[in-house]
PDB file of C-alpha atoms in Angstrom:
ATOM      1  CA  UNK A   7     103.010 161.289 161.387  1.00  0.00           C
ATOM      2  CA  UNK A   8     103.001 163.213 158.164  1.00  0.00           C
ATOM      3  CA  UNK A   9     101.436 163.250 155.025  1.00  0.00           C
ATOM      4  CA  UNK A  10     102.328 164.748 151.806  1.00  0.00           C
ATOM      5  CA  UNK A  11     100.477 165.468 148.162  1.00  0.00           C
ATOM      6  CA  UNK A  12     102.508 164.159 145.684  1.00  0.00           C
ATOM      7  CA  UNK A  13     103.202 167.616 143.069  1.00  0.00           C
ATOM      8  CA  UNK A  14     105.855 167.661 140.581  1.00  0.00           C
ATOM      9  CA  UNK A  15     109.262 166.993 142.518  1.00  0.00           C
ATOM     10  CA  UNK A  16     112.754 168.848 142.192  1.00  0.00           C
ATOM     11  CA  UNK A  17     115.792 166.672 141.917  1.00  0.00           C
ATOM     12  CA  UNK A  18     118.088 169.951 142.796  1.00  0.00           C
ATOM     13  CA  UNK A  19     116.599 170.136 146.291  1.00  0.00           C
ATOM     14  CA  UNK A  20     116.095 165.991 146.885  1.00  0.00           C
ATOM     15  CA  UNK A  21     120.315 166.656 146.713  1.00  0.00           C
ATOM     16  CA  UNK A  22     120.021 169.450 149.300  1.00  0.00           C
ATOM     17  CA  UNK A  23     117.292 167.382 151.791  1.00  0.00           C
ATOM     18  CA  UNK A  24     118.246 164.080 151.212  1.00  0.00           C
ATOM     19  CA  UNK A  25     121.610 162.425 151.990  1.00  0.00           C
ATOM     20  CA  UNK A  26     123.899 161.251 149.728  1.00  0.00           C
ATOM     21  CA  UNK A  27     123.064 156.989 150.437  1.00  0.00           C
ATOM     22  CA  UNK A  28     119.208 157.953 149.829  1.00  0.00           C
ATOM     23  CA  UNK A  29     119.764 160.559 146.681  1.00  0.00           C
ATOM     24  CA  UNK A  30     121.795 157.546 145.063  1.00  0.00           C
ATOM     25  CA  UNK A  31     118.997 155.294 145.377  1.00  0.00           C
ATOM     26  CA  UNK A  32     116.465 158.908 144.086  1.00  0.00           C
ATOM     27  CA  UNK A  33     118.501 158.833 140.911  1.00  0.00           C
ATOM     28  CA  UNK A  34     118.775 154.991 139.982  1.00  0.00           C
ATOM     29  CA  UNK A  35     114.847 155.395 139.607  1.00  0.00           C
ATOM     30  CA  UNK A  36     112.588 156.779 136.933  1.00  0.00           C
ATOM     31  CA  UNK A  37     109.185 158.105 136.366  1.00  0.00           C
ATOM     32  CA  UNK A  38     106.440 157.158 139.135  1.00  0.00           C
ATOM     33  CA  UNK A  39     108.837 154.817 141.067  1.00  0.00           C
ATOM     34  CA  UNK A  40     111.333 157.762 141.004  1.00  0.00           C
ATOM     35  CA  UNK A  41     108.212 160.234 142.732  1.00  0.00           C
ATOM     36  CA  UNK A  42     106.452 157.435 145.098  1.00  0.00           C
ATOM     37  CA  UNK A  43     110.190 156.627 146.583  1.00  0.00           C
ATOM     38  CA  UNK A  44     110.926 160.727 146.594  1.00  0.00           C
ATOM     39  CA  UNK A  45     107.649 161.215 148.989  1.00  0.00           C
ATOM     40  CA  UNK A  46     107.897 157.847 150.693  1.00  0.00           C
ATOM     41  CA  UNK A  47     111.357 159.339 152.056  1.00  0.00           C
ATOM     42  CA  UNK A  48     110.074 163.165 152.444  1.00  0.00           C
ATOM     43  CA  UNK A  49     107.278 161.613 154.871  1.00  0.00           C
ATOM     44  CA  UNK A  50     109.370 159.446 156.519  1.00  0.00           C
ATOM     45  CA  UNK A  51     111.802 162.369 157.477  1.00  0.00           C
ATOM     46  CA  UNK A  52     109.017 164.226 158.579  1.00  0.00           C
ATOM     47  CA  UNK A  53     107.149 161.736 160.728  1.00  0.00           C
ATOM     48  CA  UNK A  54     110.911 160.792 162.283  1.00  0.00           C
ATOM     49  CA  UNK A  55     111.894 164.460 163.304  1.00  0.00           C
ATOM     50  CA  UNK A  56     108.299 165.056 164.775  1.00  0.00           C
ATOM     51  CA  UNK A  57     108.322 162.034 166.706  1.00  0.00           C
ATOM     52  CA  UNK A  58     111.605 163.639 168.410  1.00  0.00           C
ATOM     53  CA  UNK A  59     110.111 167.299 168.643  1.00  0.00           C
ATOM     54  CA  UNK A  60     112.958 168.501 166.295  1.00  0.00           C
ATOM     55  CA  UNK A  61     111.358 169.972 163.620  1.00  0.00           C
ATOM     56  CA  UNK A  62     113.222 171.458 160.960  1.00  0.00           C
ATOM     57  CA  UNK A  63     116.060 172.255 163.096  1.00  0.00           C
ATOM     58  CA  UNK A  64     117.345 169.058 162.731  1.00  0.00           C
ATOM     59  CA  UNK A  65     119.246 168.730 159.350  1.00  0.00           C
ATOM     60  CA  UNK A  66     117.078 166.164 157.346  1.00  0.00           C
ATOM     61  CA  UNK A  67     120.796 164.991 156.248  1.00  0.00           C
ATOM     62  CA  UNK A  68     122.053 164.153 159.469  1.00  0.00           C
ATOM     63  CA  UNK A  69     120.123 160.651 159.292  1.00  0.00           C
ATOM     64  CA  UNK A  70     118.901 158.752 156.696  1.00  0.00           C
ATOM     65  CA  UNK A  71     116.711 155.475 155.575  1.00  0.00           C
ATOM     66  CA  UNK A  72     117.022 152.482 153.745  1.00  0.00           C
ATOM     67  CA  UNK A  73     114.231 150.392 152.333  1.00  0.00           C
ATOM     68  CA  UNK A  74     114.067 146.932 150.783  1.00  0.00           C
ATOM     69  CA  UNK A  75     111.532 144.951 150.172  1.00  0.00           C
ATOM     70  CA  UNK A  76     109.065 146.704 152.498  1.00  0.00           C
ATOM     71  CA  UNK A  77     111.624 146.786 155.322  1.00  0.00           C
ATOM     72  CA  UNK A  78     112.256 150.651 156.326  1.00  0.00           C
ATOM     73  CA  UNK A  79     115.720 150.707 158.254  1.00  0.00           C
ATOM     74  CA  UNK A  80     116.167 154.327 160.152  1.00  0.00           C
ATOM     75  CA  UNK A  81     120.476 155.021 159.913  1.00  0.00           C
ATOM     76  CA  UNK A  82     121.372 157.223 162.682  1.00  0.00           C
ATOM     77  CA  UNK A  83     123.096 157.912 166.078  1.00  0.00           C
ATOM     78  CA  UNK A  84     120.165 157.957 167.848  1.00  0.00           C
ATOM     79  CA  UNK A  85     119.840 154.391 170.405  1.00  0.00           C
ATOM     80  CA  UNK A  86     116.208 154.321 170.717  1.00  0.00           C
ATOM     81  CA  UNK A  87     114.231 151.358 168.691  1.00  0.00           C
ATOM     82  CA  UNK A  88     111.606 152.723 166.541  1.00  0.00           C
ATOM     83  CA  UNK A  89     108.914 151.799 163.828  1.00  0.00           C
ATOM     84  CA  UNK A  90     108.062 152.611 160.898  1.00  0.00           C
ATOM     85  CA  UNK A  91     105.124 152.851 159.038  1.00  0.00           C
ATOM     86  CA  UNK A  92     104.779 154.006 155.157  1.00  0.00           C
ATOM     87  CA  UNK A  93     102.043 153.569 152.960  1.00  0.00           C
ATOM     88  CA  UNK A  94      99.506 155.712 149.991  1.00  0.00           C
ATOM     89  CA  UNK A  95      96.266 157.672 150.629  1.00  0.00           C
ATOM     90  CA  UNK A  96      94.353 157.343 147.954  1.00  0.00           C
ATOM     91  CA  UNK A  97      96.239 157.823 144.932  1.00  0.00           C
ATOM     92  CA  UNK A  98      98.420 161.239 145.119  1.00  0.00           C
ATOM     93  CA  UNK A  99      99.307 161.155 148.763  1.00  0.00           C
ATOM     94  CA  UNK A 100     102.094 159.478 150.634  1.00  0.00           C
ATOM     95  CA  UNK A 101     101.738 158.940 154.754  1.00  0.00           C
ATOM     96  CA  UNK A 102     104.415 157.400 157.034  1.00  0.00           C
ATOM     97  CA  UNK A 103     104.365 157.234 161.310  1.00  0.00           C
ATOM     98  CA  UNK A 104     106.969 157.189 163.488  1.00  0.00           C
ATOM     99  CA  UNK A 105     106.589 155.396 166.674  1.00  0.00           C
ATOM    100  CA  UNK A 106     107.859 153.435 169.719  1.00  0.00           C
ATOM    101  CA  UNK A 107     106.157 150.499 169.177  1.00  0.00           C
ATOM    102  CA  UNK A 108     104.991 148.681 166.077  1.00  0.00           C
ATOM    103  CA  UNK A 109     102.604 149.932 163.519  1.00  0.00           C
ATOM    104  CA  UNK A 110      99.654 147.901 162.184  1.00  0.00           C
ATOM    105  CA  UNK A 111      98.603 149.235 158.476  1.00  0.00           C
ATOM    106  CA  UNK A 112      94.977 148.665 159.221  1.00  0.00           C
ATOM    107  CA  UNK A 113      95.346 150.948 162.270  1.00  0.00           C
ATOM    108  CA  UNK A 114      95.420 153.652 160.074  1.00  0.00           C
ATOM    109  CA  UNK A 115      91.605 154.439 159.370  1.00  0.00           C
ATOM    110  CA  UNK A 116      90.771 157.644 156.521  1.00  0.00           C
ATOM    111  CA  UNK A 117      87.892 159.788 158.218  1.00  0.00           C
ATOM    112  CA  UNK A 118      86.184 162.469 156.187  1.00  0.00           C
ATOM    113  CA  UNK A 119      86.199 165.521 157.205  1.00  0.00           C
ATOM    114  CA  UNK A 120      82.652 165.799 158.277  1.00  0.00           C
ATOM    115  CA  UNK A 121      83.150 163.063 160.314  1.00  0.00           C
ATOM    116  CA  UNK A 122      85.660 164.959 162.833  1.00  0.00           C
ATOM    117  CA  UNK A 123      83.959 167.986 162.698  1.00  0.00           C
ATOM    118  CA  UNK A 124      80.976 165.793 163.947  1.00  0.00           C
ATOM    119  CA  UNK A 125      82.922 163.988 166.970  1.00  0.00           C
ATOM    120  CA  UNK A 126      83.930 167.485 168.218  1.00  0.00           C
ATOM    121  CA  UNK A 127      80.960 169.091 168.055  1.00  0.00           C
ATOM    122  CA  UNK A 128      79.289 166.270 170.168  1.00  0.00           C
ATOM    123  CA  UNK A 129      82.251 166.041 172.446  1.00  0.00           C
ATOM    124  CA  UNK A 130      82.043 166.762 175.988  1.00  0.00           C
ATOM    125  CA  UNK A 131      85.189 167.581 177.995  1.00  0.00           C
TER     126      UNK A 131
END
């Protein structure tokens, strides 16, 4: 899983993280489609090379997605089927899971904080 902020994007690096087939599709938009599709990508990268324990030692161009009409396809050599999940938090921040199975939206519930801080403290190992 990962989540991102949305803050004023760089074009110069989406050319250096993303690869070529998903800074193509970066460029043909504008405006807020242009940053919601830049940090739809960012956290899907993310959420992908977590879910394999890569971290950023795995180039983020050595794979890449495609989306279309809601569909996220992953593009690599990897054989093993996985989902994808991508959606906003509130209004500046982008989320998107990686996972072996499939992904319901409304599995993804928003907690404050004060409510975790409260299930821990009452939490008996």
């Amino acid at each position: 899983m990962d989540i991102e902020k949305h803050h004023l994007m760089d074009l110069d690096l989406a050319q250096h993280i993303f690869s070529p087939e998903e800074y193509k599709q970066l460029v043909l938009l504008t405006g807020r489609e242009q940053a919601d599709y830049f940090f739809k990508l960012w956290t899907l990268k993310e959420a992908y090379i977590k879910y394999l324990g890569m971290g950023l030692s795995m180039s983020l161009q050595s794979f890449f997605f495609t989306i279309h009409d809601g569909s996220i396809q992953l593009h690599t050599n990897q054989q093993d089927t996985l989902y994808f999940l991508s959606t906003h938090l509130q209004k500046h921040y982008s989320l998107a899971c990686c996972a072996n199975e499939p992904i319901e939206a409304n599995a993804i519930e928003q907690v404050s904080l004060q409510t975790i801080v409260s299930f821990f403290s009452n939490w008996k190992a």
